[in-house]
mmCIF file of C-alpha atoms and ligand atoms in Angstrom:
data_model
loop_
_atom_site.group_PDB
_atom_site.id
_atom_site.type_symbol
_atom_site.label_atom_id
_atom_site.label_comp_id
_atom_site.label_asym_id
_atom_site.label_seq_id
_atom_site.Cartn_x
_atom_site.Cartn_y
_atom_site.Cartn_z
ATOM 1 C CA MET A 138 86.345 106.348 110.866
ATOM 2 C CA LEU A 139 90.079 106.051 111.468
ATOM 3 C CA LEU A 140 90.538 109.323 113.414
ATOM 4 C CA GLU A 141 87.226 109.577 115.281
ATOM 5 C CA GLY A 142 87.501 112.104 118.123
ATOM 6 C CA LYS A 143 91.172 112.932 117.514
ATOM 7 C CA VAL A 144 92.412 116.523 117.673
ATOM 8 C CA ALA A 145 94.942 117.422 114.969
ATOM 9 C CA ILE A 146 96.998 120.410 113.846
ATOM 10 C CA VAL A 147 98.218 120.687 110.236
ATOM 11 C CA THR A 148 100.727 123.395 109.307
ATOM 12 C CA GLY A 149 100.725 124.509 105.694
ATOM 13 C CA GLY A 150 97.097 123.431 105.621
ATOM 14 C CA THR A 151 95.705 126.110 103.321
ATOM 15 C CA ARG A 152 96.453 124.441 99.997
ATOM 16 C CA GLY A 153 98.209 121.571 98.237
ATOM 17 C CA ILE A 154 99.170 118.504 100.230
ATOM 18 C CA GLY A 155 98.329 120.167 103.559
ATOM 19 C CA LEU A 156 94.751 121.026 102.557
ATOM 20 C CA SER A 157 94.243 117.428 101.390
ATOM 21 C CA ILE A 158 95.500 116.215 104.774
ATOM 22 C CA VAL A 159 93.067 118.577 106.548
ATOM 23 C CA LYS A 160 90.096 117.384 104.460
ATOM 24 C CA SER A 161 91.061 113.709 104.858
ATOM 25 C CA PHE A 162 91.448 114.037 108.630
ATOM 26 C CA LEU A 163 88.025 115.746 108.854
ATOM 27 C CA ALA A 164 86.487 112.973 106.738
ATOM 28 C CA GLU A 165 87.949 110.418 109.161
ATOM 29 C CA GLY A 166 86.305 112.109 112.156
ATOM 30 C CA ALA A 167 89.090 114.360 113.489
ATOM 31 C CA LYS A 168 88.843 117.971 114.649
ATOM 32 C CA VAL A 169 91.484 119.960 112.774
ATOM 33 C CA ALA A 170 93.307 123.252 113.298
ATOM 34 C CA LEU A 171 94.943 124.354 110.066
ATOM 35 C CA CYS A 172 97.796 126.861 109.848
ATOM 36 C CA GLY A 173 98.847 129.072 106.981
ATOM 37 C CA SER A 174 101.213 131.966 106.538
ATOM 38 C CA ARG A 175 98.525 134.705 106.265
ATOM 39 C CA GLU A 176 95.039 135.372 107.651
ATOM 40 C CA GLU A 177 93.718 135.823 104.111
ATOM 41 C CA THR A 178 94.760 132.367 102.859
ATOM 42 C CA VAL A 179 93.643 130.719 106.099
ATOM 43 C CA THR A 180 90.193 132.335 105.794
ATOM 44 C CA LYS A 181 89.946 131.203 102.163
ATOM 45 C CA ALA A 182 90.743 127.597 103.127
ATOM 46 C CA LEU A 183 88.261 127.668 106.029
ATOM 47 C CA ASP A 184 85.552 129.085 103.743
ATOM 48 C CA ALA A 185 86.164 126.331 101.169
ATOM 49 C CA ILE A 186 85.904 123.633 103.835
ATOM 50 C CA LYS A 187 82.778 125.172 105.406
ATOM 51 C CA ALA A 188 81.156 125.461 101.954
ATOM 52 C CA GLU A 189 81.396 121.670 101.666
ATOM 53 C CA ASN A 190 80.425 121.036 105.308
ATOM 54 C CA PRO A 191 79.216 124.002 107.396
ATOM 55 C CA MET A 192 79.509 121.906 110.587
ATOM 56 C CA ALA A 193 83.147 120.852 109.979
ATOM 57 C CA PRO A 194 85.138 121.117 113.261
ATOM 58 C CA VAL A 195 87.955 123.242 111.900
ATOM 59 C CA LEU A 196 89.933 126.218 113.230
ATOM 60 C CA GLY A 197 92.446 128.508 111.520
ATOM 61 C CA TYR A 198 95.748 130.011 112.740
ATOM 62 C CA TRP A 199 98.571 131.941 111.094
ATOM 63 C CA PRO A 200 101.461 131.913 113.589
ATOM 64 C CA ASP A 201 105.053 132.619 112.644
ATOM 65 C CA LEU A 202 106.147 128.977 112.574
ATOM 66 C CA THR A 203 109.788 129.976 112.918
ATOM 67 C CA SER A 204 109.010 131.420 116.385
ATOM 68 C CA ASN A 205 109.095 128.834 119.167
ATOM 69 C CA GLU A 206 106.844 131.026 121.326
ATOM 70 C CA ALA A 207 104.273 131.579 118.577
ATOM 71 C CA VAL A 208 104.004 127.858 117.808
ATOM 72 C CA SER A 209 103.646 127.027 121.509
ATOM 73 C CA ALA A 210 100.922 129.649 121.877
ATOM 74 C CA MET A 211 99.030 128.216 118.892
ATOM 75 C CA VAL A 212 99.264 124.641 120.234
ATOM 76 C CA ASN A 213 98.130 125.813 123.686
ATOM 77 C CA SER A 214 95.172 127.640 122.124
ATOM 78 C CA VAL A 215 94.067 124.449 120.342
ATOM 79 C CA VAL A 216 94.381 122.479 123.591
ATOM 80 C CA GLU A 217 92.359 125.129 125.458
ATOM 81 C CA THR A 218 89.640 124.919 122.791
ATOM 82 C CA TRP A 219 89.414 121.164 122.276
ATOM 83 C CA GLY A 220 91.008 119.800 125.458
ATOM 84 C CA THR A 221 93.955 117.915 123.959
ATOM 85 C CA LEU A 222 96.238 117.361 120.978
ATOM 86 C CA ASP A 223 96.530 113.908 119.406
ATOM 87 C CA VAL A 224 98.187 114.495 116.017
ATOM 88 C CA MET A 225 100.660 117.200 114.981
ATOM 89 C CA VAL A 226 101.473 117.469 111.261
ATOM 90 C CA ASN A 227 104.465 119.683 110.447
ATOM 91 C CA ASN A 228 103.830 120.090 106.731
ATOM 92 C CA ALA A 229 104.562 123.725 105.786
ATOM 93 C CA GLY A 230 107.619 124.027 103.604
ATOM 94 C CA ILE A 231 109.241 125.917 100.754
ATOM 95 C CA SER A 232 111.274 124.480 97.907
ATOM 96 C CA GLN A 233 114.290 126.062 96.199
ATOM 97 C CA SER A 234 116.015 125.601 92.846
ATOM 98 C CA THR A 235 118.831 128.189 92.935
ATOM 99 C CA PRO A 236 122.258 127.007 91.664
ATOM 100 C CA LEU A 237 124.925 126.938 94.387
ATOM 101 C CA LEU A 238 126.931 129.917 93.125
ATOM 102 C CA ASP A 239 123.825 132.138 92.990
ATOM 103 C CA TYR A 240 122.745 131.394 96.568
ATOM 104 C CA THR A 241 122.682 134.156 99.155
ATOM 105 C CA PRO A 242 123.149 133.190 102.815
ATOM 106 C CA GLU A 243 119.688 134.646 103.456
ATOM 107 C CA GLU A 244 118.049 132.322 100.923
ATOM 108 C CA PHE A 245 119.765 129.259 102.374
ATOM 109 C CA GLN A 246 118.707 130.378 105.857
ATOM 110 C CA ARG A 247 115.052 130.717 104.729
ATOM 111 C CA ALA A 248 114.926 126.984 103.922
ATOM 112 C CA MET A 249 116.471 126.148 107.297
ATOM 113 C CA ASP A 250 114.060 128.450 109.151
ATOM 114 C CA LEU A 251 110.784 127.153 107.697
ATOM 115 C CA ASN A 252 111.700 123.578 106.750
ATOM 116 C CA VAL A 253 113.783 122.713 109.831
ATOM 117 C CA THR A 254 113.384 125.173 112.739
ATOM 118 C CA ALA A 255 109.595 125.368 112.288
ATOM 119 C CA VAL A 256 109.400 121.550 112.280
ATOM 120 C CA PHE A 257 111.498 121.444 115.459
ATOM 121 C CA ASN A 258 109.169 124.034 117.033
ATOM 122 C CA GLY A 259 106.092 121.995 116.097
ATOM 123 C CA CYS A 260 107.613 118.749 117.415
ATOM 124 C CA GLN A 261 108.615 120.366 120.709
ATOM 125 C CA ALA A 262 105.298 122.131 121.324
ATOM 126 C CA ALA A 263 103.367 118.939 120.497
ATOM 127 C CA ALA A 264 105.593 116.763 122.686
ATOM 128 C CA ARG A 265 104.980 119.082 125.662
ATOM 129 C CA ILE A 266 101.300 118.080 125.431
ATOM 130 C CA MET A 267 101.635 114.468 124.265
ATOM 131 C CA ALA A 268 104.491 113.108 126.397
ATOM 132 C CA PRO A 269 102.844 113.819 129.778
ATOM 133 C CA LYS A 270 99.619 112.075 128.680
ATOM 134 C CA GLY A 271 101.610 109.142 127.238
ATOM 135 C CA THR A 272 100.142 109.152 123.742
ATOM 136 C CA GLY A 273 100.254 111.099 120.485
ATOM 137 C CA VAL A 274 101.489 111.144 116.904
ATOM 138 C CA ILE A 275 103.853 113.605 115.235
ATOM 139 C CA LEU A 276 104.097 113.535 111.437
ATOM 140 C CA ASN A 277 106.548 115.561 109.346
ATOM 141 C CA THR A 278 106.488 116.207 105.608
ATOM 142 C CA SER A 279 109.819 115.269 104.092
ATOM 143 C CA SER A 280 110.439 114.785 100.361
ATOM 144 C CA MET A 281 111.943 112.328 97.909
ATOM 145 C CA VAL A 282 114.840 114.813 97.659
ATOM 146 C CA SER A 283 115.748 113.688 101.192
ATOM 147 C CA ILE A 284 116.683 110.360 99.611
ATOM 148 C CA TYR A 285 118.024 111.349 96.174
ATOM 149 C CA GLY A 286 119.203 114.955 96.653
ATOM 150 C CA GLN A 287 118.549 117.288 93.716
ATOM 151 C CA LYS A 288 120.588 119.010 91.029
ATOM 152 C CA SER A 289 120.204 122.604 92.232
ATOM 153 C CA GLY A 290 118.591 124.399 95.162
ATOM 154 C CA VAL A 291 120.721 122.595 97.747
ATOM 155 C CA GLY A 292 118.971 124.299 100.668
ATOM 156 C CA TYR A 293 115.818 122.282 99.986
ATOM 157 C CA PRO A 294 117.235 118.723 100.115
ATOM 158 C CA THR A 295 119.540 119.737 102.962
ATOM 159 C CA SER A 296 116.504 120.841 104.988
ATOM 160 C CA LYS A 297 114.583 117.661 104.191
ATOM 161 C CA PHE A 298 117.530 115.435 105.218
ATOM 162 C CA ALA A 299 117.306 117.338 108.516
ATOM 163 C CA VAL A 300 113.580 116.579 108.733
ATOM 164 C CA ASN A 301 114.421 112.871 108.444
ATOM 165 C CA GLY A 302 117.025 113.283 111.198
ATOM 166 C CA LEU A 303 114.515 115.006 113.481
ATOM 167 C CA THR A 304 111.938 112.308 112.749
ATOM 168 C CA LYS A 305 114.144 109.287 113.368
ATOM 169 C CA SER A 306 115.792 110.776 116.454
ATOM 170 C CA LEU A 307 112.571 111.985 118.085
ATOM 171 C CA ALA A 308 110.962 108.602 117.346
ATOM 172 C CA ARG A 309 113.634 107.057 119.582
ATOM 173 C CA GLU A 310 113.469 109.779 122.220
ATOM 174 C CA LEU A 311 109.669 109.868 122.517
ATOM 175 C CA ALA A 312 108.787 106.163 122.071
ATOM 176 C CA PRO A 313 109.090 105.443 125.817
ATOM 177 C CA GLN A 314 106.526 108.216 126.387
ATOM 178 C CA GLY A 315 104.027 106.720 123.942
ATOM 179 C CA VAL A 316 104.539 109.256 121.142
ATOM 180 C CA ARG A 317 105.079 107.967 117.589
ATOM 181 C CA VAL A 318 107.051 110.146 115.145
ATOM 182 C CA ASN A 319 107.074 109.476 111.395
ATOM 183 C CA ALA A 320 107.591 111.311 108.118
ATOM 184 C CA VAL A 321 106.049 111.070 104.665
ATOM 185 C CA ALA A 322 108.353 111.676 101.701
ATOM 186 C CA PRO A 323 106.213 112.687 98.713
ATOM 187 C CA GLY A 324 107.529 112.526 95.187
ATOM 188 C CA VAL A 325 106.412 114.990 92.528
ATOM 189 C CA THR A 326 102.844 115.831 93.553
ATOM 190 C CA SER A 327 100.220 117.734 91.561
ATOM 191 C CA THR A 328 99.879 120.783 93.773
ATOM 192 C CA ASP A 329 99.610 124.337 92.374
ATOM 193 C CA MET A 330 103.387 124.356 91.950
ATOM 194 C CA VAL A 331 103.427 121.326 89.651
ATOM 195 C CA ALA A 332 100.162 122.246 87.901
ATOM 196 C CA ALA A 333 101.818 125.491 86.762
ATOM 197 C CA LEU A 334 104.581 123.611 84.916
ATOM 198 C CA PRO A 335 104.337 123.174 81.106
ATOM 199 C CA GLU A 336 103.024 119.762 80.023
ATOM 200 C CA ALA A 337 106.415 118.948 78.417
ATOM 201 C CA VAL A 338 108.196 119.469 81.741
ATOM 202 C CA VAL A 339 105.681 117.281 83.581
ATOM 203 C CA GLN A 340 106.213 114.579 80.931
ATOM 204 C CA ARG A 341 109.998 114.761 81.363
ATOM 205 C CA ILE A 342 109.674 114.512 85.147
ATOM 206 C CA SER A 343 107.238 111.626 84.775
ATOM 207 C CA MET A 344 109.855 109.616 82.860
ATOM 208 C CA GLY A 345 111.782 109.377 86.138
ATOM 209 C CA ILE A 346 108.797 107.859 87.936
ATOM 210 C CA ALA A 347 108.148 104.125 87.672
ATOM 211 C CA MET A 348 104.377 104.715 87.628
ATOM 212 C CA GLY A 349 104.832 107.337 84.889
ATOM 213 C CA ARG A 350 102.851 110.207 86.442
ATOM 214 C CA PRO A 351 102.964 112.725 89.302
ATOM 215 C CA GLY A 352 101.097 111.847 92.492
ATOM 216 C CA GLU A 353 97.837 113.440 93.596
ATOM 217 C CA PRO A 354 97.694 115.321 96.930
ATOM 218 C CA GLN A 355 95.010 112.866 98.050
ATOM 219 C CA GLU A 356 97.401 109.937 97.536
ATOM 220 C CA VAL A 357 99.918 111.632 99.840
ATOM 221 C CA ALA A 358 97.218 112.562 102.375
ATOM 222 C CA ASP A 359 96.137 108.901 102.565
ATOM 223 C CA ALA A 360 99.605 108.015 103.918
ATOM 224 C CA PHE A 361 99.207 110.667 106.626
ATOM 225 C CA VAL A 362 95.817 109.238 107.595
ATOM 226 C CA TYR A 363 97.326 105.764 107.967
ATOM 227 C CA LEU A 364 100.294 106.970 110.029
ATOM 228 C CA ALA A 365 98.064 109.168 112.231
ATOM 229 C CA SER A 366 95.685 106.296 112.932
ATOM 230 C CA ASP A 367 95.867 103.391 115.349
ATOM 231 C CA LYS A 368 96.374 101.152 112.274
ATOM 232 C CA ALA A 369 100.010 102.326 112.510
ATOM 233 C CA SER A 370 100.258 101.651 116.259
ATOM 234 C CA TYR A 371 103.597 99.791 115.865
ATOM 235 C CA VAL A 372 105.120 102.191 113.292
ATOM 236 C CA THR A 373 107.586 104.839 114.401
ATOM 237 C CA GLY A 374 110.757 106.377 112.968
ATOM 238 C CA VAL A 375 109.890 105.667 109.323
ATOM 239 C CA VAL A 376 110.210 107.970 106.321
ATOM 240 C CA LEU A 377 107.425 106.616 104.114
ATOM 241 C CA SER A 378 108.014 107.291 100.416
ATOM 242 C CA VAL A 379 104.868 108.119 98.435
ATOM 243 C CA ASP A 380 106.488 108.763 95.066
ATOM 244 C CA GLY A 381 105.124 106.305 92.504
ATOM 245 C CA GLY A 382 108.484 104.498 92.522
ATOM 246 C CA ALA A 383 110.732 107.497 91.812
ATOM 247 C CA LEU A 384 113.871 106.514 89.903
ATOM 248 C CA PHE A 385 115.881 109.728 90.105
HETATM 249 P P1 LIG B 215 102.247 124.497 98.653
HETATM 250 O O1 LIG B 215 103.190 125.566 98.267
HETATM 251 O O2 LIG B 215 101.068 124.186 97.792
HETATM 252 O O3 LIG B 215 101.716 124.761 100.146
HETATM 253 C C1 LIG B 215 102.614 125.164 101.138
HETATM 254 C C2 LIG B 215 101.896 125.419 102.423
HETATM 255 O O4 LIG B 215 102.873 125.905 103.346
HETATM 256 C C3 LIG B 215 100.808 126.478 102.325
HETATM 257 O O5 LIG B 215 99.717 126.125 103.158
HETATM 258 C C4 LIG B 215 101.473 127.743 102.885
HETATM 259 O O6 LIG B 215 100.566 128.584 103.570
HETATM 260 C C5 LIG B 215 102.470 127.153 103.868
HETATM 261 N N1 LIG B 215 103.615 128.044 103.998
HETATM 262 C C6 LIG B 215 104.491 128.407 103.037
HETATM 263 N N2 LIG B 215 105.369 129.296 103.538
HETATM 264 C C7 LIG B 215 105.033 129.491 104.840
HETATM 265 C C8 LIG B 215 105.542 130.281 105.891
HETATM 266 N N3 LIG B 215 106.612 131.080 105.732
HETATM 267 N N4 LIG B 215 104.939 130.229 107.106
HETATM 268 C C9 LIG B 215 103.880 129.424 107.305
HETATM 269 N N5 LIG B 215 103.340 128.638 106.349
HETATM 270 C C10 LIG B 215 103.913 128.685 105.139
HETATM 271 O O7 LIG B 215 103.165 123.245 98.892
HETATM 272 P P2 LIG B 215 102.902 121.662 98.788
HETATM 273 O O8 LIG B 215 103.386 121.247 97.462
HETATM 274 O O9 LIG B 215 101.547 121.293 99.234
HETATM 275 O O10 LIG B 215 104.006 121.199 99.872
HETATM 276 C C11 LIG B 215 103.675 120.861 101.191
HETATM 277 C C12 LIG B 215 104.850 120.105 101.777
HETATM 278 O O11 LIG B 215 105.141 118.983 100.940
HETATM 279 C C13 LIG B 215 106.139 120.931 101.846
HETATM 280 O O12 LIG B 215 106.825 120.620 103.045
HETATM 281 C C14 LIG B 215 106.927 120.440 100.642
HETATM 282 O O13 LIG B 215 108.314 120.581 100.832
HETATM 283 C C15 LIG B 215 106.506 118.989 100.595
HETATM 284 N N6 LIG B 215 106.673 118.338 99.293
HETATM 285 C C16 LIG B 215 105.966 118.748 98.192
HETATM 286 C C17 LIG B 215 106.161 118.088 96.981
HETATM 287 C C18 LIG B 215 105.402 118.478 95.727
HETATM 288 O O14 LIG B 215 105.732 117.966 94.641
HETATM 289 N N7 LIG B 215 104.395 119.320 95.799
HETATM 290 C C19 LIG B 215 107.071 117.028 96.910
HETATM 291 C C20 LIG B 215 107.753 116.648 98.047
HETATM 292 C C21 LIG B 215 107.548 117.294 99.247
#
């Protein structure tokens, strides 16, 4: 098992890519605290995991990720429960598609708050635990839009470019303290959001992908497992594309 005995936190772990990361980490022997936005969705995710494996070492939290204090308190609670933190996955995020002229400042700010400030909060709280012990892994969920941009909804790619900046900069800052920092940049992935699209739209999107289909959450989660594991012991500061060869 690649993550035997590791303690991990996964934000946005109640569904989609995050839930696949949680399940994959558990399957590889990790203990996992998952975070969602509401108690109700967190409980639902925990119930689904426990239905498959009643003994699964999994906890649930629903902190306000945009609050530095709330994220610190959640990380400290995990450390009090399981003694340490080895892997922090800052995965929660929202996308946007609003054309520029229809944007409100509040909508733009929402993308910055959850997709950037919350990632900063998670990185900082994790580093407070990992740097003093000289080991740990921080993983952030970026997006292929951080490489290509997108036609509308500029807040989303802007926030994901920032995630890449956080990742590459913190990789340099924290390497001397034994902490690796990487990002995964998924392409179009079959989460609830994509599953709700009409088949014709999925086909049109797929024409821009070399492999001709959207990715599965499990295929993205596998990249997180690799980067979280000691198999990636010499990998830091990368933004790993998992996008089927996107050609946008
Ligand atoms: P999803 O909408 O299925 O899940 C989002 C998760 O984030 C949920 O667990 C939700 O509880 C959490 N979340 C949302 N708003 C929150 C808030 N305000 N506070 C706390 N938690 C909140 O999304 P997904 O498709 O699984 O996306 C996960 C990550 O992957 C995001 O960062 C997204 O930008 C990125 N991504 C997704 C795709 C895709 O095609 N699905 C592509 C590239 C990148």
